[in-house]
Amino acid sequence: MNDPVTTLSEILGPKGWLSGTDAEPYLRDWLNRYGVTPLGVARPANTTEVATVVKACREAGLAVIPQGGNTGLCGGAVADRPNAVIVSLSRMTAIGEPDPESGSILVDAGVVLAALHEALEPHGLMFPMHLGAEGSARIGGLIGTNAGGSQAFRYGMMQDLVLGLEVVTPDGAVWDGLRAVQKDNAGYQLRKLYCGAEGTLGVVTRAVLRLYPTPKQRASALLVVSDFAAAVSFGAFLRDEAGEFLAGLEFFSDVGLALALKHLPDLAYQLETRGDVYLLVEVASGSPRVPLDEILNSALEWGMEQGLVVDGALANSGAQREQFWRLREEQPEGQRLEGEQLKHDISVPPGAIARFIEAGAKLCSDILPGVRMNPFGHLGDGNIHYNLSPPEGRADFDGKATAFAEALAALVTGMGGSFAAEHGLGRAKIAMAERNRSQAERALMARLKDAFDPLGTMNPGVLVRAG
């Protein structure tokens, strides 16, 4: 066979094959912790080119590393060896015409999430996936990591929003599963199997996604609650009271709020009272006849009567709603600007959130006295972004990052939760998975990987240990 670089260059042309300095933006993960310089970066323009690249890499014995927007936090979309090719889907950005009657749309895997939102807006339709990285995260990467986001408790994870897939398999064949139907029980649910596979079973090239009507009205409120136990109790009441109209239920702490306000001067906090814990609540409806303000006001009054809610306000304009949401969404940026941080992506049953945060605080303080804990996330589904900053006046964690990660993983596992709620395992959490999940579970995953990719060339070293 010819030199693989020559072969791939000929297949893709100058826009489709990058090496040297042109390839540098693709080579390191978002946190700059992982990434070995590969032979180059392939940027195919369509499914046929993806299949040709994958087949050529297979014949040359090269690892294939699928990459979307490279916004992941576990190092799963960059190479771990020089004998590899990163396959970026960044040129595959076609968005089809939405089908309002079926509630679906066909898109390329390289479509940026924010671009999809923008394309759907004139049609009165929405794709209900919202997250902090939506300006750069791509559909293929969201599928590969089975992304969740702020409305997962209402609409589900990515696996619930994918109706059909097109995938290039590790041997370069193409599986066409682009069926726009919710019910399809003709065998194994392959489309769901690729959701969360992090590119280890093939390269997702196109997807049929599930759409919903854009709400015709929303009502949002920012609340100060007495503590995390009160947040959990009030959240349970809201799920019962607002039912299917509840579209957002987020929480954050005063630690995170203080950091966001400190480092982002355009943020505005508009309540009179500060507290330890805050809730951001949103209800929405496709009908203008549903009394959303009344539902939210009534819930707020009940919360105050019960001593759960200390203060709160309903957004009186779209601009104020945006400010409320920014207070929650800028939590990661405020902490990043503060300096060194440790991120832990955790989930527990929603009713256990307060117990986990209390136990986690004691555990982390024992490891490093004075460490600052910034828990925030999705109250509706129990997903906690449990991020840490060093003690005041310190620039680092005294080499105790692994101790924090392992202790928190053991704690959440013991509570029936997960140490990898949204971000996946990537390269970062394989050892953690092997310590905290059963041998039977890990063996099943390894056998599945071997069955799909017996040569082990598809994103080796991700999810399961490389053979």
PDB file of C-alpha atoms in Angstrom, residues 76-279:
ATOM      1  CA  GLY A  76     -12.278  11.090  24.298  1.00  0.00           C
ATOM      2  CA  ALA A  77     -11.904  12.938  20.976  1.00  0.00           C
ATOM      3  CA  VAL A  78      -8.122  13.250  20.639  1.00  0.00           C
ATOM      4  CA  ALA A  79      -5.413  10.713  19.792  1.00  0.00           C
ATOM      5  CA  ASP A  80      -3.446   8.730  22.368  1.00  0.00           C
ATOM      6  CA  ARG A  81      -0.811   7.542  19.853  1.00  0.00           C
ATOM      7  CA  PRO A  82       1.019   8.938  16.808  1.00  0.00           C
ATOM      8  CA  ASN A  83      -0.117   6.060  14.586  1.00  0.00           C
ATOM      9  CA  ALA A  84      -3.608   7.551  14.326  1.00  0.00           C
ATOM     10  CA  VAL A  85      -5.839   9.832  12.263  1.00  0.00           C
ATOM     11  CA  ILE A  86      -8.360  12.237  13.760  1.00  0.00           C
ATOM     12  CA  VAL A  87     -11.533  12.246  11.646  1.00  0.00           C
ATOM     13  CA  SER A  88     -13.177  15.629  12.146  1.00  0.00           C
ATOM     14  CA  LEU A  89     -16.791  16.012  11.018  1.00  0.00           C
ATOM     15  CA  SER A  90     -16.465  19.813  10.912  1.00  0.00           C
ATOM     16  CA  ARG A  91     -17.121  20.050   7.141  1.00  0.00           C
ATOM     17  CA  MET A  92     -20.304  17.975   7.287  1.00  0.00           C
ATOM     18  CA  THR A  93     -22.806  20.656   8.294  1.00  0.00           C
ATOM     19  CA  ALA A  94     -25.920  20.123   6.141  1.00  0.00           C
ATOM     20  CA  ILE A  95     -29.268  20.746   7.834  1.00  0.00           C
ATOM     21  CA  GLY A  96     -32.295  19.287   6.076  1.00  0.00           C
ATOM     22  CA  GLU A  97     -35.802  20.714   5.919  1.00  0.00           C
ATOM     23  CA  PRO A  98     -37.730  19.966   9.106  1.00  0.00           C
ATOM     24  CA  ASP A  99     -40.803  17.762   8.801  1.00  0.00           C
ATOM     25  CA  PRO A 100     -43.358  19.405  11.122  1.00  0.00           C
ATOM     26  CA  GLU A 101     -45.944  16.686  10.614  1.00  0.00           C
ATOM     27  CA  SER A 102     -43.519  13.959  11.705  1.00  0.00           C
ATOM     28  CA  GLY A 103     -41.611  16.146  14.145  1.00  0.00           C
ATOM     29  CA  SER A 104     -38.191  15.260  12.745  1.00  0.00           C
ATOM     30  CA  ILE A 105     -35.202  16.581  10.826  1.00  0.00           C
ATOM     31  CA  LEU A 106     -32.192  15.043   9.046  1.00  0.00           C
ATOM     32  CA  VAL A 107     -28.822  16.635   9.848  1.00  0.00           C
ATOM     33  CA  ASP A 108     -25.138  15.952   9.266  1.00  0.00           C
ATOM     34  CA  ALA A 109     -23.090  14.956  12.288  1.00  0.00           C
ATOM     35  CA  GLY A 110     -20.942  18.080  12.019  1.00  0.00           C
ATOM     36  CA  VAL A 111     -23.818  20.498  12.589  1.00  0.00           C
ATOM     37  CA  VAL A 112     -23.195  22.824  15.536  1.00  0.00           C
ATOM     38  CA  LEU A 113     -26.052  22.664  18.050  1.00  0.00           C
ATOM     39  CA  ALA A 114     -26.600  26.439  18.093  1.00  0.00           C
ATOM     40  CA  ALA A 115     -26.833  26.445  14.274  1.00  0.00           C
ATOM     41  CA  LEU A 116     -29.582  23.829  14.462  1.00  0.00           C
ATOM     42  CA  HIS A 117     -31.492  25.945  16.986  1.00  0.00           C
ATOM     43  CA  GLU A 118     -31.198  28.956  14.681  1.00  0.00           C
ATOM     44  CA  ALA A 119     -32.314  27.007  11.604  1.00  0.00           C
ATOM     45  CA  LEU A 120     -35.425  25.708  13.365  1.00  0.00           C
ATOM     46  CA  GLU A 121     -36.558  29.039  14.797  1.00  0.00           C
ATOM     47  CA  PRO A 122     -38.484  30.276  11.697  1.00  0.00           C
ATOM     48  CA  HIS A 123     -40.400  26.983  11.583  1.00  0.00           C
ATOM     49  CA  GLY A 124     -41.824  27.211  15.095  1.00  0.00           C
ATOM     50  CA  LEU A 125     -39.955  24.039  16.041  1.00  0.00           C
ATOM     51  CA  MET A 126     -37.196  23.273  18.532  1.00  0.00           C
ATOM     52  CA  PHE A 127     -34.630  20.620  19.287  1.00  0.00           C
ATOM     53  CA  PRO A 128     -34.760  20.478  23.108  1.00  0.00           C
ATOM     54  CA  MET A 129     -31.052  20.108  23.851  1.00  0.00           C
ATOM     55  CA  HIS A 130     -29.417  23.040  25.601  1.00  0.00           C
ATOM     56  CA  LEU A 131     -25.985  23.148  27.210  1.00  0.00           C
ATOM     57  CA  GLY A 132     -23.151  25.558  27.845  1.00  0.00           C
ATOM     58  CA  ALA A 133     -21.071  24.460  24.838  1.00  0.00           C
ATOM     59  CA  GLU A 134     -23.890  24.643  22.269  1.00  0.00           C
ATOM     60  CA  GLY A 135     -22.014  27.281  20.277  1.00  0.00           C
ATOM     61  CA  SER A 136     -19.297  24.739  19.418  1.00  0.00           C
ATOM     62  CA  ALA A 137     -20.620  21.258  20.290  1.00  0.00           C
ATOM     63  CA  ARG A 138     -21.577  19.225  17.204  1.00  0.00           C
ATOM     64  CA  ILE A 139     -24.417  16.735  16.798  1.00  0.00           C
ATOM     65  CA  GLY A 140     -22.102  13.744  16.283  1.00  0.00           C
ATOM     66  CA  GLY A 141     -20.227  14.482  19.494  1.00  0.00           C
ATOM     67  CA  LEU A 142     -23.478  14.977  21.403  1.00  0.00           C
ATOM     68  CA  ILE A 143     -24.616  11.567  20.170  1.00  0.00           C
ATOM     69  CA  GLY A 144     -21.264   9.968  20.982  1.00  0.00           C
ATOM     70  CA  THR A 145     -21.395  11.215  24.568  1.00  0.00           C
ATOM     71  CA  ASN A 146     -25.176  10.814  24.951  1.00  0.00           C
ATOM     72  CA  ALA A 147     -25.403  14.437  26.068  1.00  0.00           C
ATOM     73  CA  GLY A 148     -28.047  15.581  28.514  1.00  0.00           C
ATOM     74  CA  GLY A 149     -28.311  19.302  29.198  1.00  0.00           C
ATOM     75  CA  SER A 150     -30.741  21.420  31.169  1.00  0.00           C
ATOM     76  CA  GLN A 151     -33.970  19.869  29.831  1.00  0.00           C
ATOM     77  CA  ALA A 152     -33.018  16.201  30.022  1.00  0.00           C
ATOM     78  CA  PHE A 153     -35.536  15.526  32.814  1.00  0.00           C
ATOM     79  CA  ARG A 154     -38.302  16.782  30.512  1.00  0.00           C
ATOM     80  CA  TYR A 155     -37.234  15.525  27.060  1.00  0.00           C
ATOM     81  CA  GLY A 156     -34.596  12.904  27.832  1.00  0.00           C
ATOM     82  CA  MET A 157     -30.948  12.414  26.926  1.00  0.00           C
ATOM     83  CA  MET A 158     -29.623  12.376  23.360  1.00  0.00           C
ATOM     84  CA  GLN A 159     -30.578   8.702  23.019  1.00  0.00           C
ATOM     85  CA  ASP A 160     -34.221   9.764  23.471  1.00  0.00           C
ATOM     86  CA  LEU A 161     -33.947  12.459  20.802  1.00  0.00           C
ATOM     87  CA  VAL A 162     -32.313  10.351  18.077  1.00  0.00           C
ATOM     88  CA  LEU A 163     -34.795   8.569  15.811  1.00  0.00           C
ATOM     89  CA  GLY A 164     -32.343   7.259  13.217  1.00  0.00           C
ATOM     90  CA  LEU A 165     -28.631   7.152  12.424  1.00  0.00           C
ATOM     91  CA  GLU A 166     -26.184   6.661   9.612  1.00  0.00           C
ATOM     92  CA  VAL A 167     -22.880   5.190  10.779  1.00  0.00           C
ATOM     93  CA  VAL A 168     -19.608   4.210   9.138  1.00  0.00           C
ATOM     94  CA  THR A 169     -18.531   0.979  10.820  1.00  0.00           C
ATOM     95  CA  PRO A 170     -14.890   0.182  11.717  1.00  0.00           C
ATOM     96  CA  ASP A 171     -14.358  -1.749   8.460  1.00  0.00           C
ATOM     97  CA  GLY A 172     -15.573   1.163   6.319  1.00  0.00           C
ATOM     98  CA  ALA A 173     -19.078  -0.140   5.616  1.00  0.00           C
ATOM     99  CA  VAL A 174     -22.074   2.195   5.954  1.00  0.00           C
ATOM    100  CA  TRP A 175     -25.095   1.337   8.096  1.00  0.00           C
ATOM    101  CA  ASP A 176     -28.147   3.299   6.930  1.00  0.00           C
ATOM    102  CA  GLY A 177     -30.569   3.456   9.836  1.00  0.00           C
ATOM    103  CA  LEU A 178     -32.051   6.842   8.921  1.00  0.00           C
ATOM    104  CA  ARG A 179     -35.627   5.954   9.810  1.00  0.00           C
ATOM    105  CA  ALA A 180     -37.765   8.782  11.168  1.00  0.00           C
ATOM    106  CA  VAL A 181     -39.878   6.579  13.421  1.00  0.00           C
ATOM    107  CA  GLN A 182     -40.005   6.291  17.186  1.00  0.00           C
ATOM    108  CA  LYS A 183     -41.201   2.684  17.207  1.00  0.00           C
ATOM    109  CA  ASP A 184     -38.838   0.286  15.466  1.00  0.00           C
ATOM    110  CA  ASN A 185     -38.394  -3.059  17.184  1.00  0.00           C
ATOM    111  CA  ALA A 186     -36.838  -5.005  14.313  1.00  0.00           C
ATOM    112  CA  GLY A 187     -33.998  -6.292  16.463  1.00  0.00           C
ATOM    113  CA  TYR A 188     -31.379  -4.680  18.677  1.00  0.00           C
ATOM    114  CA  GLN A 189     -31.750  -0.929  19.219  1.00  0.00           C
ATOM    115  CA  LEU A 190     -28.605  -0.024  17.290  1.00  0.00           C
ATOM    116  CA  ARG A 191     -29.374   3.679  17.226  1.00  0.00           C
ATOM    117  CA  LYS A 192     -29.293   3.787  21.014  1.00  0.00           C
ATOM    118  CA  LEU A 193     -26.166   1.673  21.175  1.00  0.00           C
ATOM    119  CA  TYR A 194     -24.197   4.359  19.344  1.00  0.00           C
ATOM    120  CA  CYS A 195     -25.466   7.017  21.768  1.00  0.00           C
ATOM    121  CA  GLY A 196     -22.774   7.114  24.433  1.00  0.00           C
ATOM    122  CA  ALA A 197     -20.316   4.882  22.526  1.00  0.00           C
ATOM    123  CA  GLU A 198     -17.895   7.834  22.168  1.00  0.00           C
ATOM    124  CA  GLY A 199     -16.838   6.822  18.671  1.00  0.00           C
ATOM    125  CA  THR A 200     -15.569   3.382  19.724  1.00  0.00           C
ATOM    126  CA  LEU A 201     -18.062   1.452  17.562  1.00  0.00           C
ATOM    127  CA  GLY A 202     -18.091   3.603  14.422  1.00  0.00           C
ATOM    128  CA  VAL A 203     -18.351   7.146  13.058  1.00  0.00           C
ATOM    129  CA  VAL A 204     -21.817   8.709  13.162  1.00  0.00           C
ATOM    130  CA  THR A 205     -22.243  10.684   9.934  1.00  0.00           C
ATOM    131  CA  ARG A 206     -25.932  11.699   9.850  1.00  0.00           C
ATOM    132  CA  ALA A 207     -28.877  11.603  12.215  1.00  0.00           C
ATOM    133  CA  VAL A 208     -32.648  11.940  12.201  1.00  0.00           C
ATOM    134  CA  LEU A 209     -33.529  13.990  15.271  1.00  0.00           C
ATOM    135  CA  ARG A 210     -36.794  14.395  17.109  1.00  0.00           C
ATOM    136  CA  LEU A 211     -38.333  17.876  17.167  1.00  0.00           C
ATOM    137  CA  TYR A 212     -40.951  19.584  19.320  1.00  0.00           C
ATOM    138  CA  PRO A 213     -43.131  22.664  18.817  1.00  0.00           C
ATOM    139  CA  THR A 214     -41.543  25.820  20.188  1.00  0.00           C
ATOM    140  CA  PRO A 215     -43.378  26.920  23.345  1.00  0.00           C
ATOM    141  CA  LYS A 216     -45.657  29.880  22.722  1.00  0.00           C
ATOM    142  CA  GLN A 217     -45.132  31.168  26.243  1.00  0.00           C
ATOM    143  CA  ARG A 218     -42.692  30.766  29.123  1.00  0.00           C
ATOM    144  CA  ALA A 219     -42.517  31.896  32.719  1.00  0.00           C
ATOM    145  CA  SER A 220     -39.244  31.897  34.669  1.00  0.00           C
ATOM    146  CA  ALA A 221     -38.340  32.531  38.286  1.00  0.00           C
ATOM    147  CA  LEU A 222     -35.114  32.912  40.249  1.00  0.00           C
ATOM    148  CA  LEU A 223     -35.477  31.763  43.854  1.00  0.00           C
ATOM    149  CA  VAL A 224     -33.397  31.808  47.011  1.00  0.00           C
ATOM    150  CA  VAL A 225     -34.038  28.658  49.042  1.00  0.00           C
ATOM    151  CA  SER A 226     -32.989  27.924  52.597  1.00  0.00           C
ATOM    152  CA  ASP A 227     -30.674  24.981  51.830  1.00  0.00           C
ATOM    153  CA  PHE A 228     -30.184  22.009  49.494  1.00  0.00           C
ATOM    154  CA  ALA A 229     -32.771  19.923  51.358  1.00  0.00           C
ATOM    155  CA  ALA A 230     -35.301  22.711  50.772  1.00  0.00           C
ATOM    156  CA  ALA A 231     -34.349  22.783  47.082  1.00  0.00           C
ATOM    157  CA  VAL A 232     -35.041  19.045  46.788  1.00  0.00           C
ATOM    158  CA  SER A 233     -38.397  19.346  48.604  1.00  0.00           C
ATOM    159  CA  PHE A 234     -39.507  22.329  46.557  1.00  0.00           C
ATOM    160  CA  GLY A 235     -38.376  20.616  43.364  1.00  0.00           C
ATOM    161  CA  ALA A 236     -40.548  17.601  44.161  1.00  0.00           C
ATOM    162  CA  PHE A 237     -43.520  19.904  44.762  1.00  0.00           C
ATOM    163  CA  LEU A 238     -42.899  21.690  41.443  1.00  0.00           C
ATOM    164  CA  ARG A 239     -42.784  18.423  39.504  1.00  0.00           C
ATOM    165  CA  ASP A 240     -46.161  17.528  40.991  1.00  0.00           C
ATOM    166  CA  GLU A 241     -47.691  20.997  40.656  1.00  0.00           C
ATOM    167  CA  ALA A 242     -46.426  22.034  37.208  1.00  0.00           C
ATOM    168  CA  GLY A 243     -46.310  18.560  35.668  1.00  0.00           C
ATOM    169  CA  GLU A 244     -45.632  18.543  31.940  1.00  0.00           C
ATOM    170  CA  PHE A 245     -45.235  22.348  31.907  1.00  0.00           C
ATOM    171  CA  LEU A 246     -42.039  22.215  33.968  1.00  0.00           C
ATOM    172  CA  ALA A 247     -39.239  22.869  31.462  1.00  0.00           C
ATOM    173  CA  GLY A 248     -36.309  23.966  33.616  1.00  0.00           C
ATOM    174  CA  LEU A 249     -35.224  23.168  37.177  1.00  0.00           C
ATOM    175  CA  GLU A 250     -31.643  24.218  37.852  1.00  0.00           C
ATOM    176  CA  PHE A 251     -29.729  24.865  41.075  1.00  0.00           C
ATOM    177  CA  PHE A 252     -26.500  26.580  42.070  1.00  0.00           C
ATOM    178  CA  SER A 253     -24.770  27.743  45.230  1.00  0.00           C
ATOM    179  CA  ASP A 254     -23.655  31.128  46.490  1.00  0.00           C
ATOM    180  CA  VAL A 255     -20.047  30.034  45.988  1.00  0.00           C
ATOM    181  CA  GLY A 256     -20.635  29.757  42.260  1.00  0.00           C
ATOM    182  CA  LEU A 257     -22.757  32.899  42.111  1.00  0.00           C
ATOM    183  CA  ALA A 258     -20.053  34.936  43.869  1.00  0.00           C
ATOM    184  CA  LEU A 259     -17.399  33.721  41.414  1.00  0.00           C
ATOM    185  CA  ALA A 260     -19.583  34.487  38.393  1.00  0.00           C
ATOM    186  CA  LEU A 261     -20.411  37.989  39.641  1.00  0.00           C
ATOM    187  CA  LYS A 262     -16.756  38.619  40.516  1.00  0.00           C
ATOM    188  CA  HIS A 263     -15.342  37.727  37.101  1.00  0.00           C
ATOM    189  CA  LEU A 264     -18.192  38.631  34.712  1.00  0.00           C
ATOM    190  CA  PRO A 265     -19.070  42.286  35.318  1.00  0.00           C
ATOM    191  CA  ASP A 266     -21.982  42.295  32.863  1.00  0.00           C
ATOM    192  CA  LEU A 267     -23.893  39.816  35.039  1.00  0.00           C
ATOM    193  CA  ALA A 268     -26.624  41.259  37.261  1.00  0.00           C
ATOM    194  CA  TYR A 269     -28.142  39.760  40.398  1.00  0.00           C
ATOM    195  CA  GLN A 270     -31.603  41.266  40.791  1.00  0.00           C
ATOM    196  CA  LEU A 271     -32.989  39.905  44.065  1.00  0.00           C
ATOM    197  CA  GLU A 272     -32.761  41.725  47.390  1.00  0.00           C
ATOM    198  CA  THR A 273     -31.624  38.655  49.322  1.00  0.00           C
ATOM    199  CA  ARG A 274     -28.564  36.457  48.955  1.00  0.00           C
ATOM    200  CA  GLY A 275     -28.559  32.907  50.298  1.00  0.00           C
ATOM    201  CA  ASP A 276     -26.619  29.665  50.210  1.00  0.00           C
ATOM    202  CA  VAL A 277     -28.690  27.972  47.471  1.00  0.00           C
ATOM    203  CA  TYR A 278     -30.602  29.207  44.418  1.00  0.00           C
ATOM    204  CA  LEU A 279     -33.153  27.644  42.084  1.00  0.00           C
TER     205      LEU A 279
END
